[in-house]
PDB file of C-alpha atoms in Angstrom:
ATOM      1  CA  MET A 967     101.474  86.226 116.402  1.00  0.00           C
ATOM      2  CA  THR A 968     102.984  83.035 117.700  1.00  0.00           C
ATOM      3  CA  TRP A 969     105.325  82.052 120.474  1.00  0.00           C
ATOM      4  CA  SER A 970     107.695  80.245 118.123  1.00  0.00           C
ATOM      5  CA  ASN A 971     110.669  82.568 118.709  1.00  0.00           C
ATOM      6  CA  VAL A 972     110.764  82.429 122.517  1.00  0.00           C
ATOM      7  CA  PRO A 973     114.295  81.603 123.708  1.00  0.00           C
ATOM      8  CA  GLY A 974     114.343  78.405 125.732  1.00  0.00           C
ATOM      9  CA  GLY A 975     110.775  77.504 124.786  1.00  0.00           C
ATOM     10  CA  PRO A 976     109.770  74.542 122.701  1.00  0.00           C
ATOM     11  CA  PRO A 977     109.941  75.306 118.964  1.00  0.00           C
ATOM     12  CA  GLN A 978     106.688  76.123 117.160  1.00  0.00           C
ATOM     13  CA  SER A 979     104.573  76.035 120.295  1.00  0.00           C
ATOM     14  CA  ALA A 980     103.620  78.443 123.022  1.00  0.00           C
ATOM     15  CA  PRO A 981     105.148  78.009 126.476  1.00  0.00           C
ATOM     16  CA  SER A 982     102.615  76.758 128.948  1.00  0.00           C
ATOM     17  CA  ASP A 983     103.315  79.581 131.410  1.00  0.00           C
ATOM     18  CA  PRO A 984     105.409  82.404 129.932  1.00  0.00           C
ATOM     19  CA  THR A 985     107.484  84.346 132.395  1.00  0.00           C
ATOM     20  CA  GLY A 986     107.835  88.104 132.174  1.00  0.00           C
ATOM     21  CA  ALA A 987     111.373  87.796 130.765  1.00  0.00           C
ATOM     22  CA  GLN A 988     110.289  85.341 128.064  1.00  0.00           C
ATOM     23  CA  ARG A 989     107.357  87.532 127.105  1.00  0.00           C
ATOM     24  CA  ALA A 990     109.498  90.693 126.936  1.00  0.00           C
ATOM     25  CA  THR A 991     112.082  88.914 124.792  1.00  0.00           C
ATOM     26  CA  TRP A 992     109.383  87.615 122.485  1.00  0.00           C
ATOM     27  CA  GLU A 993     107.667  91.004 122.183  1.00  0.00           C
ATOM     28  CA  GLN A 994     110.960  92.735 121.455  1.00  0.00           C
ATOM     29  CA  GLY A 995     111.814  90.282 118.667  1.00  0.00           C
ATOM     30  CA  GLY A 996     108.298  89.984 117.325  1.00  0.00           C
ATOM     31  CA  SER A 997     107.695  91.076 113.782  1.00  0.00           C
ATOM     32  CA  THR A 998     104.503  92.377 112.309  1.00  0.00           C
ATOM     33  CA  LEU A 999     103.778  94.829 109.518  1.00  0.00           C
ATOM     34  CA  PHE A1000     101.115  96.522 111.649  1.00  0.00           C
ATOM     35  CA  PRO A1001     102.551  97.256 115.092  1.00  0.00           C
ATOM     36  CA  PRO A1002     100.025  98.979 117.369  1.00  0.00           C
ATOM     37  CA  GLY A1003     102.115 102.142 117.775  1.00  0.00           C
ATOM     38  CA  LYS A1004     102.283 102.714 114.020  1.00  0.00           C
ATOM     39  CA  LEU A1005      98.695 101.969 113.124  1.00  0.00           C
ATOM     40  CA  ALA A1006      97.927 105.581 112.125  1.00  0.00           C
ATOM     41  CA  ASP A1007     100.992 105.609 109.874  1.00  0.00           C
ATOM     42  CA  ARG A1008      99.917 102.395 108.158  1.00  0.00           C
ATOM     43  CA  ILE A1009      96.332 103.568 107.715  1.00  0.00           C
ATOM     44  CA  SER A1010      97.369 106.913 106.222  1.00  0.00           C
ATOM     45  CA  THR A1011      99.864 105.177 103.921  1.00  0.00           C
ATOM     46  CA  VAL A1012      97.280 102.674 102.682  1.00  0.00           C
ATOM     47  CA  LEU A1013      94.705 105.429 102.134  1.00  0.00           C
ATOM     48  CA  LEU A1014      97.158 107.579 100.158  1.00  0.00           C
ATOM     49  CA  LEU A1015      98.187 104.580  98.058  1.00  0.00           C
ATOM     50  CA  ALA A1016      94.539 103.688  97.421  1.00  0.00           C
ATOM     51  CA  PHE A1017      93.669 107.264  96.425  1.00  0.00           C
ATOM     52  CA  GLY A1018      96.652 107.289  94.066  1.00  0.00           C
ATOM     53  CA  ALA A1019      95.531 104.024  92.480  1.00  0.00           C
ATOM     54  CA  VAL A1020      91.966 105.271  92.033  1.00  0.00           C
ATOM     55  CA  MET A1021      93.280 108.540  90.595  1.00  0.00           C
ATOM     56  CA  THR A1022      95.420 106.597  88.084  1.00  0.00           C
ATOM     57  CA  VAL A1023      92.486 104.416  86.995  1.00  0.00           C
ATOM     58  CA  VAL A1024      90.218 107.457  86.572  1.00  0.00           C
ATOM     59  CA  THR A1025      92.967 109.212  84.582  1.00  0.00           C
ATOM     60  CA  ALA A1026      93.293 106.167  82.314  1.00  0.00           C
ATOM     61  CA  VAL A1027      89.561 106.029  81.629  1.00  0.00           C
ATOM     62  CA  VAL A1028      89.293 109.786  81.020  1.00  0.00           C
ATOM     63  CA  GLY A1029      92.445 109.701  78.872  1.00  0.00           C
ATOM     64  CA  ILE A1030      91.123 106.904  76.661  1.00  0.00           C
ATOM     65  CA  ILE A1031      87.801 108.663  76.186  1.00  0.00           C
ATOM     66  CA  ALA A1032      89.548 111.993  75.489  1.00  0.00           C
ATOM     67  CA  VAL A1033      91.903 110.447  72.909  1.00  0.00           C
ATOM     68  CA  ILE A1034      89.015 108.705  71.155  1.00  0.00           C
ATOM     69  CA  SER A1035      86.908 111.870  71.010  1.00  0.00           C
ATOM     70  CA  ALA A1036      89.817 114.122  70.006  1.00  0.00           C
ATOM     71  CA  THR A1037      91.068 111.857  67.228  1.00  0.00           C
ATOM     72  CA  ALA A1038      87.574 111.231  65.833  1.00  0.00           C
ATOM     73  CA  THR A1039      87.712 114.548  63.971  1.00  0.00           C
ATOM     74  CA  CYS A1040      91.463 114.431  63.381  1.00  0.00           C
ATOM     75  CA  ASP A1041      92.571 113.893  59.788  1.00  0.00           C
ATOM     76  CA  ALA A1042      95.479 114.819  57.549  1.00  0.00           C
ATOM     77  CA  ALA A1043      93.459 117.451  55.652  1.00  0.00           C
ATOM     78  CA  THR A1044      93.219 119.628  58.749  1.00  0.00           C
ATOM     79  CA  GLY A1045      96.886 119.045  59.648  1.00  0.00           C
ATOM     80  CA  CYS A1046      95.964 117.219  62.826  1.00  0.00           C
ATOM     81  CA  THR A1047      98.100 114.408  64.169  1.00  0.00           C
ATOM     82  CA  PRO A1048      97.053 112.234  67.110  1.00  0.00           C
ATOM     83  CA  GLY A1049     100.600 112.055  68.512  1.00  0.00           C
ATOM     84  CA  GLY A1050     100.126 114.916  70.960  1.00  0.00           C
ATOM     85  CA  TYR A1051      96.888 113.475  72.275  1.00  0.00           C
ATOM     86  CA  ILE A1052      98.354 110.010  72.739  1.00  0.00           C
ATOM     87  CA  GLY A1053     101.591 111.437  74.161  1.00  0.00           C
ATOM     88  CA  GLY A1054      99.789 113.540  76.753  1.00  0.00           C
ATOM     89  CA  THR A1055      97.662 110.612  77.820  1.00  0.00           C
ATOM     90  CA  ALA A1056     100.691 108.317  77.975  1.00  0.00           C
ATOM     91  CA  ILE A1057     102.583 110.811  80.135  1.00  0.00           C
ATOM     92  CA  ALA A1058      99.641 111.164  82.520  1.00  0.00           C
ATOM     93  CA  VAL A1059      98.678 107.501  82.847  1.00  0.00           C
ATOM     94  CA  GLY A1060     102.107 105.930  82.452  1.00  0.00           C
ATOM     95  CA  GLY A1061     103.799 108.406  84.758  1.00  0.00           C
ATOM     96  CA  ALA A1062     101.173 108.005  87.468  1.00  0.00           C
ATOM     97  CA  PHE A1063     101.430 104.220  87.189  1.00  0.00           C
ATOM     98  CA  VAL A1064     105.236 104.189  87.472  1.00  0.00           C
ATOM     99  CA  ILE A1065     105.161 106.590  90.417  1.00  0.00           C
ATOM    100  CA  GLY A1066     102.465 104.461  92.072  1.00  0.00           C
ATOM    101  CA  VAL A1067     104.480 101.255  91.739  1.00  0.00           C
ATOM    102  CA  ALA A1068     107.634 102.956  93.050  1.00  0.00           C
ATOM    103  CA  THR A1069     105.667 104.394  95.966  1.00  0.00           C
ATOM    104  CA  ILE A1070     104.230 100.995  96.879  1.00  0.00           C
ATOM    105  CA  VAL A1071     107.677  99.370  96.771  1.00  0.00           C
ATOM    106  CA  LEU A1072     109.266 102.095  98.893  1.00  0.00           C
ATOM    107  CA  SER A1073     106.395 102.081 101.393  1.00  0.00           C
ATOM    108  CA  ILE A1074     106.570  98.324 101.884  1.00  0.00           C
ATOM    109  CA  GLY A1075     110.340  98.620 102.254  1.00  0.00           C
ATOM    110  CA  ALA A1076     109.813 101.200 104.998  1.00  0.00           C
ATOM    111  CA  TRP A1077     107.294  98.889 106.708  1.00  0.00           C
ATOM    112  CA  ILE A1078     109.786  96.039 106.685  1.00  0.00           C
ATOM    113  CA  ARG A1079     112.461  98.305 108.172  1.00  0.00           C
ATOM    114  CA  ARG A1080     109.884  99.475 110.758  1.00  0.00           C
ATOM    115  CA  ARG A1081     110.065 103.107 109.636  1.00  0.00           C
ATOM    116  CA  THR A1082     107.270 105.586 109.050  1.00  0.00           C
ATOM    117  CA  SER A1083     105.963 105.489 105.512  1.00  0.00           C
ATOM    118  CA  TRP A1084     103.155 108.044 105.269  1.00  0.00           C
ATOM    119  CA  TRP A1085     105.528 110.665 103.866  1.00  0.00           C
ATOM    120  CA  ILE A1086     106.602 108.329 101.048  1.00  0.00           C
ATOM    121  CA  ALA A1087     102.978 107.827 100.038  1.00  0.00           C
ATOM    122  CA  ALA A1088     102.292 111.567 100.332  1.00  0.00           C
ATOM    123  CA  ILE A1089     105.228 112.462  98.074  1.00  0.00           C
ATOM    124  CA  GLY A1090     104.135 109.778  95.597  1.00  0.00           C
ATOM    125  CA  PHE A1091     100.593 111.136  95.599  1.00  0.00           C
ATOM    126  CA  VAL A1092     101.790 114.699  94.936  1.00  0.00           C
ATOM    127  CA  LEU A1093     104.159 113.512  92.185  1.00  0.00           C
ATOM    128  CA  ALA A1094     101.308 111.582  90.557  1.00  0.00           C
ATOM    129  CA  ILE A1095      99.204 114.750  90.543  1.00  0.00           C
ATOM    130  CA  VAL A1096     102.106 116.673  88.973  1.00  0.00           C
ATOM    131  CA  VAL A1097     102.603 114.046  86.250  1.00  0.00           C
ATOM    132  CA  ILE A1098      98.871 113.882  85.489  1.00  0.00           C
ATOM    133  CA  THR A1099      98.793 117.672  85.225  1.00  0.00           C
ATOM    134  CA  TRP A1100     101.834 117.636  82.932  1.00  0.00           C
ATOM    135  CA  GLY A1101     100.159 115.056  80.679  1.00  0.00           C
ATOM    136  CA  GLY A1102      97.009 117.199  80.643  1.00  0.00           C
ATOM    137  CA  VAL A1103      99.040 120.237  79.581  1.00  0.00           C
ATOM    138  CA  VAL A1104     100.623 118.254  76.734  1.00  0.00           C
ATOM    139  CA  PHE A1105      97.184 116.997  75.687  1.00  0.00           C
ATOM    140  CA  ALA A1106      95.718 120.517  75.820  1.00  0.00           C
ATOM    141  CA  GLY A1107      98.666 121.857  73.829  1.00  0.00           C
ATOM    142  CA  ALA A1108      97.985 119.294  71.124  1.00  0.00           C
ATOM    143  CA  ALA A1109      94.295 120.209  71.161  1.00  0.00           C
ATOM    144  CA  ASP A1110      95.071 123.926  70.886  1.00  0.00           C
ATOM    145  CA  GLY A1111      97.644 123.312  68.165  1.00  0.00           C
ATOM    146  CA  GLY A1112      95.179 121.232  66.171  1.00  0.00           C
ATOM    147  CA  SER A1113      92.396 123.814  66.406  1.00  0.00           C
ATOM    148  CA  ALA A1114      94.759 126.687  65.584  1.00  0.00           C
ATOM    149  CA  SER A1115      95.972 124.975  62.422  1.00  0.00           C
ATOM    150  CA  SER A1116      92.435 124.152  61.344  1.00  0.00           C
ATOM    151  CA  SER A1117      91.305 127.763  61.839  1.00  0.00           C
ATOM    152  CA  VAL A1118      94.273 129.031  59.834  1.00  0.00           C
ATOM    153  CA  SER A1119      93.474 126.661  56.975  1.00  0.00           C
ATOM    154  CA  ALA A1120      89.809 127.643  57.110  1.00  0.00           C
ATOM    155  CA  THR A1121      90.629 131.338  56.633  1.00  0.00           C
ATOM    156  CA  ALA A1122      93.022 130.715  53.772  1.00  0.00           C
TER     157      ALA A1122
END
C-alpha cells in the first residue's frame, strides 16, 4: 500500500509526518483485494476455487481414460457407439470447466466490489459436482446400453 492518494500530500510519495486525519482518509479510500477483515472470506474462496479446479482436472483425466477403455471394445458388430461415452465425458468436464470459469469471474467481481465471495465459490463447487455426476450418469447409461445390446445379440 502506498500513500499516493492522501489528500493534500505530495503525489506518489508518502507524507513525512501523516496526521490522524490524513491517515484516516487514506485508509478509508485505500483499495486492496485482501483487506484484513475479509481474510477468512478470501482464503475460503481461494480454497474452494482450487478444489474445483483440481476436481475438474481429475475428472478430465479419468474421463479420457474411461472413454479410451470403453471404446476399445466398442465396434459396429456389437451395436456400440462411442457417442454416449464421449457425451458423458464432455458434459462432466466441459460443464465443470464452464462453471469454474464463471465462478472465478463472479468471485473476482465480488472482491472488486468489496463483497463476500465464499458463497459464490461454494455454489460453483456444488454445481460442478452436480454436472460431473450428471456426466457420469450419461456415461454409465451409455455403458449399460452398450452391454445390454451386446448381451441381447449374444443370446440371439
